[in-house]
Amino acid sequence: MMKGHFNVAHHTASPLGHLLRWYELHRQREELARLSDATLHDLGLSRADIQQEAERHFWDDPLRK
């Protein structure tokens, strides 16, 4: 886990856990959108991939599927 990051996926059994998880998803998606094209290329991602992810609703949690 990177500095400043926390894992709330296992705390989603409570309403507060859901809110924390949704906030973290929103924050991560914003961070992804700020990555440079060079960084995305290094990760094997395209700007379109990131745009699609960034446009997902905050409650659209890939871990809940």
CSV table of C-alpha atoms in Angstrom, one decimal:
chain,number,residue,atom,x,y,z
A,1,MET,CA,0.0,0.0,0.0
A,2,MET,CA,1.3,3.4,-0.9
A,3,LYS,CA,1.9,6.2,1.6
A,4,GLY,CA,-1.3,8.1,2.2
A,5,HIS,CA,-3.5,5.2,0.9
A,6,PHE,CA,-5.8,3.1,3.0
A,7,ASN,CA,-7.8,0.0,2.3
A,8,VAL,CA,-11.4,0.3,3.2
A,9,ALA,CA,-12.7,-2.5,1.1
A,10,HIS,CA,-13.0,-4.8,4.1
A,11,HIS,CA,-14.9,-2.1,6.1
A,12,THR,CA,-17.9,-1.8,3.8
A,13,ALA,CA,-20.3,-3.7,6.0
A,14,SER,CA,-21.3,-0.4,7.7
A,15,PRO,CA,-22.8,2.7,6.2
A,16,LEU,CA,-19.6,4.6,7.2
A,17,GLY,CA,-17.6,1.9,5.5
A,18,HIS,CA,-19.5,2.4,2.3
A,19,LEU,CA,-19.0,6.2,2.4
A,20,LEU,CA,-15.3,5.7,3.0
A,21,ARG,CA,-15.0,3.2,0.1
A,22,TRP,CA,-16.9,5.5,-2.2
A,23,TYR,CA,-14.7,8.4,-1.3
A,24,GLU,CA,-11.6,6.3,-1.9
A,25,LEU,CA,-12.9,5.2,-5.4
A,26,HIS,CA,-13.6,8.9,-6.3
A,27,ARG,CA,-10.2,9.9,-5.1
A,28,GLN,CA,-8.4,7.1,-7.0
A,29,ARG,CA,-10.3,7.9,-10.2
A,30,GLU,CA,-9.4,11.5,-10.0
A,31,GLU,CA,-5.7,10.5,-9.4
A,32,LEU,CA,-5.8,8.2,-12.5
A,33,ALA,CA,-7.2,11.1,-14.6
A,34,ARG,CA,-4.2,13.2,-13.6
A,35,LEU,CA,-1.5,10.7,-14.8
A,36,SER,CA,0.6,11.8,-17.7
A,37,ASP,CA,0.3,10.1,-21.1
A,38,ALA,CA,3.9,8.7,-20.6
A,39,THR,CA,2.9,7.1,-17.3
A,40,LEU,CA,-0.2,5.6,-18.8
A,41,HIS,CA,1.9,4.2,-21.6
A,42,ASP,CA,4.2,2.6,-19.1
A,43,LEU,CA,1.2,1.1,-17.4
A,44,GLY,CA,-0.2,-0.2,-20.7
A,45,LEU,CA,-3.3,2.0,-20.4
A,46,SER,CA,-4.7,4.5,-22.8
A,47,ARG,CA,-6.2,7.9,-22.1
A,48,ALA,CA,-9.6,6.4,-23.2
A,49,ASP,CA,-9.3,3.6,-20.6
A,50,ILE,CA,-8.7,6.2,-17.9
A,51,GLN,CA,-11.5,8.5,-19.2
A,52,GLN,CA,-13.9,5.5,-19.1
A,53,GLU,CA,-12.9,4.7,-15.5
A,54,ALA,CA,-13.0,8.3,-14.3
A,55,GLU,CA,-16.6,8.7,-15.6
A,56,ARG,CA,-17.9,5.8,-13.5
A,57,HIS,CA,-20.2,6.7,-10.7
A,58,PHE,CA,-18.6,6.8,-7.2
A,59,TRP,CA,-20.8,3.9,-6.1
A,60,ASP,CA,-19.7,1.7,-9.1
A,61,ASP,CA,-17.3,-0.4,-7.1
A,62,PRO,CA,-15.4,-3.1,-9.1
A,63,LEU,CA,-14.8,-5.1,-6.0
A,64,ARG,CA,-18.6,-5.5,-5.4
A,65,LYS,CA,-19.2,-7.4,-8.6
